[in-house]
Short mmCIF file of C-alpha atoms in Angstrom, two decimals:
data_model
loop_
_atom_site.label_atom_id
_atom_site.label_comp_id
_atom_site.label_asym_id
_atom_site.label_seq_id
_atom_site.Cartn_x
_atom_site.Cartn_y
_atom_site.Cartn_z
CA MET A 5 102.77 105.33 48.76
CA PRO A 6 101.05 104.98 52.10
CA ASN A 7 102.26 101.89 53.90
CA GLU A 8 98.97 100.08 53.44
CA LEU A 9 100.77 96.99 52.24
CA GLY A 10 102.49 96.46 55.54
CA GLY A 11 105.70 98.06 54.29
CA LEU A 12 106.25 95.73 51.31
CA THR A 13 106.20 98.45 48.68
CA GLY A 14 108.37 100.69 50.82
CA TYR A 15 111.25 98.24 50.44
CA GLY A 16 111.08 98.16 46.65
CA HIS A 17 109.62 94.69 46.22
CA ALA A 18 108.63 95.40 42.63
CA CYS A 19 108.37 91.75 41.65
CA VAL A 20 106.38 90.52 44.66
CA ALA A 21 103.69 88.06 43.66
CA PRO A 22 100.21 89.65 43.58
CA TRP A 23 98.84 87.04 46.00
CA LEU A 24 101.52 88.02 48.49
CA VAL A 25 100.64 91.70 48.12
CA ARG A 26 96.95 90.88 48.65
CA ALA A 27 97.82 88.77 51.69
CA ALA A 28 99.95 91.58 53.10
CA ARG A 29 97.14 94.11 52.53
CA LEU A 30 94.61 91.82 54.22
CA SER A 31 97.00 91.25 57.10
CA SER A 32 97.49 95.02 57.48
CA ILE A 33 93.72 95.62 57.49
CA MET A 34 93.24 92.91 60.10
CA LEU A 35 95.88 94.36 62.44
CA ALA A 36 94.72 96.56 65.28
CA ILE A 37 98.16 97.14 66.80
CA GLU A 38 101.56 96.43 65.31
CA VAL A 39 104.59 96.90 67.55
CA GLN A 40 108.09 96.73 66.11
CA ASN A 41 111.29 96.80 68.16
CA LEU A 42 109.68 99.05 70.76
CA THR A 43 112.05 100.38 73.41
CA LYS A 44 111.59 102.85 76.26
CA LYS A 45 114.61 104.01 78.19
CA TYR A 46 114.57 106.38 81.15
CA PRO A 47 117.81 107.87 82.47
CA HIS A 48 118.32 105.00 84.94
CA THR A 49 115.84 102.37 83.76
CA LEU A 50 115.19 100.30 80.68
CA ALA A 51 111.40 100.01 80.99
CA VAL A 52 110.69 98.27 77.66
CA ASP A 53 113.45 96.47 75.80
CA ASP A 54 113.04 95.89 72.06
CA ILE A 55 109.64 94.17 71.99
CA SER A 56 107.62 93.26 68.90
CA PHE A 57 104.10 91.88 68.65
CA THR A 58 100.84 92.28 66.79
CA LEU A 59 97.23 92.42 67.96
CA ARG A 60 94.59 91.34 65.45
CA LYS A 61 91.06 92.70 65.32
CA GLY A 62 88.81 90.49 67.43
CA GLN A 63 91.74 89.16 69.46
CA VAL A 64 92.27 89.46 73.22
CA LEU A 65 95.99 89.67 73.94
CA GLY A 66 97.29 89.56 77.49
CA LEU A 67 100.42 91.31 78.69
CA LEU A 68 101.44 89.28 81.69
CA GLY A 69 104.21 90.08 84.09
CA GLY A 70 105.07 91.21 87.58
CA ASN A 71 105.49 94.76 88.80
CA GLY A 72 107.97 96.68 86.66
CA ALA A 73 107.74 94.20 83.76
CA GLY A 74 106.84 97.00 81.31
CA LYS A 75 103.12 96.32 80.83
CA THR A 76 101.81 99.78 81.74
CA THR A 77 104.66 101.44 79.83
CA THR A 78 103.72 99.45 76.71
CA ILE A 79 100.04 100.42 77.06
CA SER A 80 101.01 104.07 77.60
CA MET A 81 103.02 104.04 74.37
CA ALA A 82 100.09 102.42 72.54
CA LEU A 83 97.97 105.38 73.70
CA GLY A 84 100.53 107.96 72.61
CA LEU A 85 100.86 109.19 76.21
CA LEU A 86 104.49 108.17 76.15
CA THR A 87 106.88 108.44 73.21
CA PRO A 88 109.14 105.45 72.54
CA THR A 89 112.91 105.82 72.69
CA ALA A 90 113.18 103.52 69.67
CA GLY A 91 110.93 101.37 67.52
CA GLN A 92 107.44 101.97 66.28
CA ILE A 93 103.88 101.36 67.41
CA MET A 94 101.18 101.45 64.76
CA VAL A 95 97.54 101.56 65.88
CA LEU A 96 94.88 101.02 63.20
CA GLY A 97 97.54 101.95 60.65
CA HIS A 98 98.62 105.17 62.42
CA ASP A 99 102.04 105.80 63.94
CA MET A 100 101.29 106.76 67.56
CA ALA A 101 104.44 108.83 67.88
CA ARG A 102 103.42 111.12 65.02
CA ASP A 103 99.75 110.71 64.11
CA ARG A 104 97.97 109.55 67.23
CA PHE A 105 94.76 111.59 67.00
CA ALA A 106 93.45 109.64 64.01
CA ALA A 107 93.61 106.45 66.10
CA LEU A 108 92.64 107.83 69.52
CA ALA A 109 89.01 108.43 68.52
CA ARG A 110 88.68 104.70 67.74
CA MET A 111 90.22 103.35 70.94
CA ASN A 112 89.80 103.75 74.69
CA VAL A 113 91.46 102.88 77.96
CA SER A 114 90.76 101.89 81.52
CA SER A 115 93.49 101.84 84.13
CA PRO A 116 93.62 102.01 87.91
CA TYR A 117 96.64 104.31 87.50
CA ILE A 118 94.56 107.02 85.82
CA ALA A 119 91.65 108.37 87.84
CA LEU A 120 88.39 109.99 86.80
CA PRO A 121 87.46 113.47 88.11
CA ALA A 122 86.35 112.78 91.69
CA ARG A 123 83.92 115.70 91.93
CA LEU A 124 81.93 114.87 88.81
CA SER A 125 78.93 112.59 89.13
CA VAL A 126 78.87 109.32 87.22
CA ILE A 127 76.57 110.72 84.54
CA GLU A 128 78.62 113.93 84.19
CA THR A 129 81.79 111.87 83.82
CA LEU A 130 80.27 109.81 81.02
CA ARG A 131 78.90 112.98 79.39
CA VAL A 132 82.35 114.67 79.42
CA TYR A 133 84.03 111.66 77.82
CA GLY A 134 81.14 111.14 75.39
CA LEU A 135 81.64 114.73 74.20
CA LEU A 136 85.41 114.29 74.00
CA TYR A 137 84.90 111.23 71.78
CA ASN A 138 82.08 112.97 69.87
CA VAL A 139 79.68 110.07 70.51
CA PRO A 140 76.43 110.29 68.51
CA ARG A 141 73.12 110.04 70.42
CA LEU A 142 75.10 110.46 73.61
CA ALA A 143 72.18 110.51 76.08
CA ARG A 144 70.96 107.12 74.81
CA ARG A 145 74.49 105.70 74.87
CA ILE A 146 74.99 106.82 78.48
CA GLU A 147 71.71 105.24 79.57
CA ASP A 148 72.72 101.96 77.90
CA LEU A 149 76.08 101.95 79.68
CA LEU A 150 74.56 102.84 83.06
CA GLU A 151 72.28 99.87 82.68
CA GLN A 152 74.96 97.53 81.29
CA PHE A 153 77.38 98.24 84.16
CA ASN A 154 74.67 98.39 86.81
CA LEU A 155 75.33 102.05 87.54
CA SER A 156 71.82 103.51 87.16
CA ALA A 157 71.31 103.92 90.89
CA LEU A 158 74.67 105.71 91.19
CA ARG A 159 74.20 108.09 88.29
CA ASN A 160 74.16 111.26 90.40
CA ARG A 161 76.83 110.22 92.90
CA PRO A 162 80.27 111.89 92.62
CA THR A 163 82.76 109.28 91.42
CA GLY A 164 85.03 110.24 94.33
CA ALA A 165 82.34 109.00 96.74
CA LEU A 166 82.11 105.54 95.16
CA SER A 167 83.70 102.33 96.40
CA ALA A 168 86.78 101.00 94.58
CA GLY A 169 84.69 98.40 92.74
CA GLN A 170 82.09 100.99 91.69
CA LYS A 171 84.85 103.28 90.42
CA THR A 172 86.25 100.42 88.34
CA ARG A 173 82.80 99.89 86.80
CA VAL A 174 82.53 103.60 85.97
CA ALA A 175 86.01 103.50 84.41
CA LEU A 176 84.98 100.51 82.31
CA ALA A 177 81.73 102.23 81.25
CA LYS A 178 83.82 105.25 80.25
CA SER A 179 86.13 103.01 78.21
CA PHE A 180 83.11 101.66 76.29
CA ILE A 181 81.58 105.10 75.64
CA ASN A 182 82.79 105.39 72.01
CA LYS A 183 82.34 101.71 71.13
CA PRO A 184 86.10 101.44 70.63
CA GLU A 185 87.71 99.19 68.05
CA ILE A 186 90.61 98.73 70.45
CA LEU A 187 90.38 98.58 74.22
CA LEU A 188 93.51 98.98 76.29
CA LEU A 189 92.85 97.64 79.76
CA ASP A 190 95.26 97.80 82.63
CA GLU A 191 94.12 95.40 85.36
CA PRO A 192 90.43 95.86 84.51
CA THR A 193 89.04 93.72 87.33
CA ALA A 194 91.22 95.18 90.08
CA SER A 195 89.08 95.91 93.16
CA LEU A 196 86.09 93.98 91.84
CA ASP A 197 84.41 91.21 93.81
CA PRO A 198 84.50 87.77 92.10
CA ASP A 199 80.93 88.04 90.84
CA THR A 200 81.45 91.47 89.26
CA GLY A 201 84.86 90.39 87.99
CA ASP A 202 83.23 87.49 86.21
CA PHE A 203 80.56 89.82 84.80
CA VAL A 204 83.27 92.13 83.43
CA ARG A 205 85.18 89.26 81.82
CA THR A 206 81.98 88.01 80.16
CA THR A 207 81.15 91.53 78.98
CA LEU A 208 84.62 91.98 77.47
CA LYS A 209 84.52 88.62 75.70
CA GLN A 210 81.03 89.34 74.35
CA TYR A 211 82.04 92.81 73.18
CA CYS A 212 84.98 91.34 71.25
CA ALA A 213 82.74 88.75 69.62
CA ASP A 214 79.95 91.21 68.75
CA GLU A 215 82.01 94.18 67.59
CA GLY A 216 85.19 92.49 66.35
CA ALA A 217 87.10 94.69 68.77
CA ALA A 218 90.65 94.00 69.89
CA ILE A 219 91.69 94.06 73.53
CA LEU A 220 95.18 94.53 74.90
CA LEU A 221 94.99 93.57 78.54
CA ALA A 222 97.75 94.06 81.08
CA SER A 223 97.41 92.05 84.24
CA HIS A 224 99.07 89.95 86.86
CA ASN A 225 95.79 88.27 87.71
CA MET A 226 96.07 84.80 86.16
CA ALA A 227 92.44 83.95 86.90
CA GLU A 228 91.51 86.85 84.67
CA VAL A 229 93.96 86.21 81.87
CA GLU A 230 93.44 82.47 81.41
CA PRO A 231 89.75 82.50 80.48
CA LEU A 232 89.81 85.84 78.68
CA CYS A 233 92.92 85.93 76.49
CA ASP A 234 93.43 84.22 73.14
CA ASP A 235 97.16 84.77 73.44
CA VAL A 236 99.55 85.90 76.12
CA LEU A 237 102.87 87.75 76.08
CA MET A 238 104.93 86.95 79.17
CA MET A 239 106.95 90.04 80.12
CA LYS A 240 109.89 90.32 82.46
CA ALA A 241 112.23 93.28 82.98
CA GLY A 242 110.88 95.03 79.90
CA ARG A 243 111.29 92.06 77.56
CA ILE A 244 108.87 89.52 76.09
CA VAL A 245 110.28 86.26 77.40
CA ASP A 246 107.61 83.92 76.04
CA ARG A 247 104.36 83.97 74.13
CA GLY A 248 101.49 81.73 73.10
CA ALA A 249 97.94 80.71 73.91
CA PRO A 250 97.40 80.09 77.66
CA GLU A 251 96.94 76.36 77.16
CA GLU A 252 100.09 76.19 74.98
CA LEU A 253 102.16 77.91 77.65
CA ILE A 254 100.77 75.66 80.37
CA ALA A 255 101.65 72.58 78.29
CA ARG A 256 105.11 73.90 77.35
CA TYR A 257 106.09 74.46 80.97
CA GLY A 258 104.43 71.21 82.10
CA ARG A 259 102.25 73.01 84.63
CA ASP A 260 98.60 72.91 85.70
CA ASP A 261 97.74 76.57 85.25
CA LEU A 262 99.09 79.90 84.09
CA GLU A 263 99.91 81.05 87.60
CA GLN A 264 102.53 78.31 87.90
CA VAL A 265 103.96 79.30 84.52
CA PHE A 266 104.11 82.89 85.72
CA LEU A 267 105.97 81.85 88.87
CA ASP A 268 108.42 79.69 86.86
CA ILE A 269 109.26 82.65 84.68
CA ALA A 270 109.36 85.16 87.53
CA ARG A 271 111.69 83.00 89.65
CA SER A 272 113.99 81.66 86.97
CA PRO A 273 117.18 83.73 86.74
CA ALA A 274 117.83 82.19 83.32
CA ILE A 275 114.72 83.75 81.77
CA MET B 3 82.80 121.13 64.83
CA ASN B 4 84.45 118.16 66.52
CA ALA B 5 87.09 120.47 67.98
CA ALA B 6 84.36 122.77 69.35
CA THR B 7 82.59 119.76 70.92
CA ARG B 8 85.80 118.61 72.58
CA ILE B 9 86.53 122.10 73.90
CA TRP B 10 82.96 122.31 75.21
CA ALA B 11 83.46 118.91 76.92
CA MET B 12 86.33 120.36 78.97
CA ILE B 13 84.45 123.59 79.74
CA TYR B 14 81.41 121.55 80.82
CA ARG B 15 83.67 119.41 83.03
CA HIS B 16 84.53 122.52 85.09
CA ILE B 17 81.11 124.18 84.99
CA ALA B 18 79.64 120.94 86.36
CA VAL B 19 81.94 121.23 89.39
CA TYR B 20 81.29 124.96 89.98
CA ARG B 21 77.52 124.80 89.71
CA ARG B 22 77.17 122.60 92.76
CA SER B 23 79.97 124.10 94.85
CA TRP B 24 79.19 127.51 96.32
CA PRO B 25 82.58 127.70 98.16
CA ARG B 26 84.31 127.53 94.77
CA LEU B 27 82.14 130.32 93.39
CA VAL B 28 82.82 132.44 96.47
CA GLU B 29 86.56 131.79 96.11
CA ILE B 30 86.50 133.19 92.57
CA ALA B 31 85.14 136.55 93.76
CA TYR B 32 86.78 136.62 97.19
CA TRP B 33 90.24 138.08 96.43
CA PRO B 34 89.16 140.70 93.88
CA THR B 35 86.53 141.93 96.32
CA LEU B 36 88.93 141.92 99.28
CA ASN B 37 91.60 143.80 97.31
CA LEU B 38 89.06 146.33 96.19
CA LEU B 39 87.87 146.93 99.74
CA ILE B 40 91.42 147.44 101.07
CA TRP B 41 92.48 149.78 98.29
CA GLY B 42 89.08 151.45 98.06
CA PHE B 43 89.12 152.49 101.70
CA THR B 44 92.74 153.58 101.35
CA ALA B 45 91.70 155.68 98.39
CA ARG B 46 88.79 157.14 100.33
CA TYR B 47 91.25 158.14 103.08
CA PHE B 48 93.21 160.05 100.45
CA ALA B 49 90.03 161.43 98.87
CA GLY B 50 90.48 164.89 97.43
CA THR B 51 94.24 164.50 97.07
CA HIS B 52 95.92 164.12 93.72
CA LEU B 53 98.87 161.95 92.78
CA GLN B 54 101.92 163.26 90.93
CA GLY B 55 100.73 164.67 87.61
CA GLY B 56 97.33 165.59 89.04
CA ILE B 57 95.66 162.19 88.75
CA PRO B 58 92.82 161.79 91.25
CA ALA B 59 93.95 159.22 93.87
CA THR B 60 90.62 157.45 94.26
CA ALA B 61 90.09 156.83 90.58
CA SER B 62 93.69 155.76 90.04
CA LEU B 63 93.75 153.28 92.90
CA VAL B 64 90.30 151.76 92.35
CA ALA B 65 90.73 151.50 88.56
CA GLY B 66 94.21 150.04 89.13
CA VAL B 67 92.88 147.36 91.49
CA LEU B 68 90.05 146.38 89.17
CA LEU B 69 92.21 146.26 86.04
CA TRP B 70 95.17 144.43 87.60
CA GLU B 71 92.77 141.81 88.94
CA ILE B 72 92.01 140.95 85.30
CA THR B 73 95.58 139.71 84.85
CA LEU B 74 95.68 137.97 88.21
CA ARG B 75 92.30 136.24 87.75
CA GLY B 76 93.06 135.41 84.10
CA GLN B 77 96.30 133.71 85.10
CA LEU B 78 94.81 131.88 88.08
CA GLY B 79 91.82 130.83 85.96
CA VAL B 80 94.10 128.90 83.59
CA THR B 81 96.52 127.45 86.13
CA PHE B 82 93.88 126.53 88.73
CA THR B 83 91.80 124.79 86.04
CA PHE B 84 94.86 122.84 84.89
CA LEU B 85 95.79 122.00 88.47
CA GLU B 86 92.30 120.52 88.92
CA GLU B 87 93.25 117.90 86.32
CA ILE B 88 96.53 117.18 88.10
CA TRP B 89 94.83 116.90 91.49
CA SER B 90 92.24 114.49 90.09
CA ARG B 91 95.00 112.48 88.32
CA ASN B 92 92.90 112.69 85.19
CA LEU B 93 95.44 113.93 82.62
CA GLY B 94 96.05 110.43 81.28
CA HIS B 95 92.39 109.97 80.34
CA ILE B 96 92.22 113.45 78.80
CA PHE B 97 95.31 113.09 76.65
CA ALA B 98 94.37 109.51 75.70
CA SER B 99 91.20 110.97 74.19
CA PRO B 100 91.12 112.76 70.80
CA LEU B 101 91.48 116.14 72.59
CA ARG B 102 94.40 118.06 71.04
CA PRO B 103 96.74 120.04 73.33
CA SER B 104 95.65 123.22 71.50
CA GLU B 105 92.01 122.37 72.31
CA MET B 106 92.97 121.77 75.93
CA VAL B 107 94.53 125.25 75.99
CA GLY B 108 91.39 126.67 74.32
CA SER B 109 89.23 125.20 77.07
CA LEU B 110 91.56 126.51 79.80
CA LEU B 111 91.34 130.02 78.34
CA ALA B 112 87.55 129.82 78.06
CA VAL B 113 87.17 128.71 81.70
CA SER B 114 89.62 131.45 82.70
CA LEU B 115 87.52 134.08 80.90
CA LEU B 116 84.39 132.85 82.72
CA ARG B 117 86.14 132.90 86.09
CA THR B 118 87.55 136.38 85.46
CA VAL B 119 84.16 137.86 84.57
CA ILE B 120 82.42 136.13 87.50
CA GLY B 121 85.22 137.15 89.86
CA LEU B 122 85.29 140.80 88.84
CA LEU B 123 81.57 141.46 88.62
CA PRO B 124 80.95 141.81 92.39
CA ALA B 125 84.08 143.98 92.80
CA THR B 126 82.97 146.27 89.96
CA ILE B 127 79.52 146.66 91.53
CA ILE B 128 81.02 147.28 94.99
CA ALA B 129 83.36 149.92 93.50
CA TYR B 130 80.32 151.83 92.33
CA ALA B 131 78.19 151.22 95.43
CA LEU B 132 80.86 152.12 98.04
CA TYR B 133 83.18 154.51 96.23
CA ARG B 134 80.97 155.90 93.45
CA TYR B 135 83.56 154.79 90.91
CA ASN B 136 82.41 153.34 87.60
CA ILE B 137 85.25 151.74 85.62
CA LEU B 138 83.24 152.24 82.42
CA THR B 139 83.72 156.03 82.71
CA LEU B 140 87.20 155.39 81.28
CA GLY B 141 85.40 154.95 77.97
CA PRO B 142 85.55 152.27 75.29
CA VAL B 143 89.32 152.01 75.79
CA VAL B 144 88.54 149.92 78.88
CA LEU B 145 87.91 147.04 76.47
CA LEU B 146 91.48 147.34 75.17
CA PHE B 147 92.77 147.43 78.76
CA PHE B 148 90.72 144.29 79.52
CA LEU B 149 91.94 142.36 76.49
CA ASN B 150 95.60 143.29 76.96
CA LEU B 151 95.61 142.47 80.66
CA LEU B 152 93.71 139.21 80.19
CA PHE B 153 96.13 138.21 77.44
CA MET B 154 99.04 138.94 79.77
CA GLY B 155 97.48 136.71 82.44
CA TRP B 156 97.13 133.96 79.87
CA TRP B 157 100.74 133.90 78.68
CA ILE B 158 102.00 133.96 82.26
CA ALA B 159 99.65 131.02 82.93
CA LEU B 160 100.91 129.05 79.92
CA GLY B 161 104.44 129.53 81.24
CA ILE B 162 103.35 128.17 84.62
CA VAL B 163 101.52 125.21 83.02
CA SER B 164 104.79 124.46 81.20
CA LEU B 165 106.56 124.41 84.57
CA LEU B 166 103.84 122.09 85.89
CA PHE B 167 104.51 119.73 82.97
CA ARG B 168 108.21 119.74 83.90
CA TYR B 169 108.07 119.71 87.69
CA GLY B 170 104.57 118.34 88.36
CA ALA B 171 102.54 119.48 91.34
CA GLY B 172 105.85 120.50 92.97
CA ALA B 173 105.60 123.71 90.95
CA GLU B 174 102.11 124.39 92.26
CA ALA B 175 103.22 127.19 94.58
CA LEU B 176 104.37 129.15 91.53
CA ALA B 177 100.83 129.08 90.17
CA TRP B 178 99.67 131.11 93.15
CA THR B 179 102.60 133.50 93.43
CA ILE B 180 104.22 134.38 90.09
CA ALA B 181 101.68 136.96 88.89
CA PHE B 182 101.56 138.59 92.36
CA GLY B 183 105.36 138.77 92.23
CA ILE B 184 105.19 140.70 88.97
CA THR B 185 102.96 143.39 90.52
CA PRO B 186 105.81 145.76 91.58
CA VAL B 187 107.10 146.00 88.00
CA ALA B 188 103.62 146.07 86.43
CA CYS B 189 103.43 149.73 87.54
CA VAL B 190 99.77 149.51 88.46
CA TYR B 191 99.65 152.40 90.92
CA TYR B 192 102.66 154.46 89.82
CA PRO B 193 104.43 155.32 86.56
CA VAL B 194 107.50 153.45 85.34
CA THR B 195 109.64 156.49 86.27
CA ALA B 196 108.89 155.78 89.94
CA LEU B 197 111.04 152.65 89.70
CA PRO B 198 114.83 152.64 90.09
CA ALA B 199 116.50 153.26 86.73
CA TRP B 200 117.90 149.71 86.52
CA LEU B 201 114.43 148.23 86.95
CA GLN B 202 112.66 150.41 84.41
CA PRO B 203 113.67 148.35 81.32
CA VAL B 204 112.15 145.27 83.00
CA ALA B 205 108.86 147.10 83.52
CA GLN B 206 108.92 148.38 79.93
CA MET B 207 109.02 144.79 78.69
CA LEU B 208 105.71 144.02 80.38
CA PRO B 209 102.43 144.91 78.62
CA ALA B 210 100.90 145.88 81.99
CA ALA B 211 103.21 148.89 82.43
CA HIS B 212 101.97 150.28 79.09
CA VAL B 213 98.34 149.50 79.83
CA PHE B 214 98.51 151.35 83.17
CA ALA B 215 100.31 154.28 81.54
CA GLY B 216 97.36 154.33 79.15
CA MET B 217 94.97 154.14 82.09
CA ARG B 218 96.56 157.19 83.70
CA ASP B 219 96.27 159.07 80.40
CA ALA B 220 92.63 158.14 80.17
CA LEU B 221 92.02 159.28 83.76
CA LEU B 222 93.92 162.54 83.52
CA ASN B 223 93.58 163.67 79.93
CA ARG B 224 90.54 161.66 78.78
CA ILE B 225 92.52 160.44 75.78
CA VAL B 226 93.34 157.03 74.34
CA ASN B 227 97.10 156.63 74.25
CA TRP B 228 97.31 154.51 71.12
CA HIS B 229 101.08 154.34 71.25
CA GLU B 230 101.01 152.64 74.67
CA MET B 231 98.16 150.35 73.57
CA LEU B 232 100.08 149.27 70.48
CA LEU B 233 103.22 148.60 72.52
CA ALA B 234 101.19 146.53 75.00
CA ALA B 235 99.59 144.51 72.20
CA LEU B 236 102.92 143.84 70.45
CA LEU B 237 104.59 142.81 73.71
CA ASN B 238 101.67 140.52 74.49
CA LEU B 239 101.98 138.92 71.07
CA ALA B 240 105.71 138.34 71.50
CA TRP B 241 105.32 136.92 75.02
CA MET B 242 102.39 134.71 73.94
CA LEU B 243 104.38 133.27 71.01
CA GLY B 244 107.21 132.50 73.42
CA ALA B 245 104.82 130.93 75.95
CA VAL B 246 103.15 128.75 73.29
CA ALA B 247 106.57 127.57 72.07
CA VAL B 248 107.66 126.68 75.62
CA PHE B 249 104.30 124.95 76.26
CA GLY B 250 104.77 122.84 73.10
CA LEU B 251 108.32 121.89 74.09
CA GLU B 252 107.35 120.98 77.64
CA PHE B 253 104.31 118.98 76.49
CA ARG B 254 106.52 116.91 74.19
CA ALA B 255 109.06 116.49 76.99
CA ALA B 256 106.24 115.35 79.33
CA ARG B 257 105.30 112.68 76.77
CA ARG B 258 108.92 111.52 76.68
CA ARG B 259 109.17 111.34 80.48
CA GLY B 260 105.75 109.77 81.03
CA ALA B 261 104.60 112.75 83.10
CA LEU B 262 101.11 112.72 81.57
CA ILE B 263 100.39 109.48 83.41
CA SER B 264 102.33 109.95 86.60
CA MET B 265 101.59 113.62 87.28
CA GLY B 266 99.58 114.01 90.46
CA GLU B 267 99.60 115.20 94.01
#
């Protein structure tokens, strides 16, 4: 039987109470991403070390950690760009190591580590990705995004000729092209001025509320994470060392803001 | 239908670049035209002479240049198009989309076909205008030559793309040189028997040697050498199956190593 019941039937729980089965099914339907014991080893590096977490639909989950904490590696595995060494990552009920294409059409990504074709204009870039994601009424969708991300005046400019902030806005517009159910964002407000950064955070929050979309956001920008994320996973050396809502973490560490929590974790050899 | 739309997306991505860049369009036709001019004037110098077996030198050299360019342009068309994605550090976005690797290959082959036709058209016209040689006088068999040689360019290219997956842009030099390096054993301008005995089996394993043997038969005897054509097609099939298998293995290895994200200049 397909593992719609979150794996319960697969383990032979023949006498599980019906309410528990229904709860498990509901939980499975509500999950956007389910990560179990995920590990990524390179020949000389353990990039991600046995992490588990879930991302619910409508939730914004932050992956917080310094350079080399494993955030980008985790996002890459969630996209199927990287195969795990061990463990499993299920996206919208599909195993990304084996069946990623069924999920990829319903998700999207923006990352400063992946560029857009520099010689294509903004509108051509959005058209290419709209076709790749088979977006209906593409011309209308592109116009909406150009307006939403204040890119109308730049529509015919090659993306390679744009400023860093403008490129980030194009990348975000591209990540919205297919109205994704899951957005994977790696430092989405990098290179943006404070005003545009605030606009992006508001847009992301609104999109989640309107569409019930889930966002997995990797960042080391605390000012971005604190107002945007419902929950945060603190990562260090490939492991999840703590988790909770931003205000919970701040209270638990007895600090004033998430940045101080981040520094406590980063500097403590015990964690 | 979705697959066709995704393949079209990748073809459009490259057409959009070419249509506003005349240096790129010139580059496509530059080498075939230059090669044709060099060999065409050489052939004119030998005009009236015949090669071993009585094949007219002009026809043999000019037809050889034009046909061999199909393989060279076909190969470069695939590898250059793939390198464009590496140079723009865009592979992560492409493979994070619903585009299948097989569809990516389909788009590379389609762009390669376009580049080959655009690249060879001026050379074919110049061959007629300067040297009064029309490649179509070889007859309908020229279509079989075209398909076999293009197919050969494609499997060489898939092998090179596999190397790019493994070694990244560090293997870029191979993209420009491998097919040219094969030229001596492709037996474009001479029969396989002109090679040293130890090298002849290598040439016989390449479809090009059989295609050009067929070309010489068509020039000299006005016949279609079906035996050579069949051998070329079977060899192409075998090489292509091997290249696709290696491509699949290297793509999976690239996903294990994280090369799809980190590959760049």
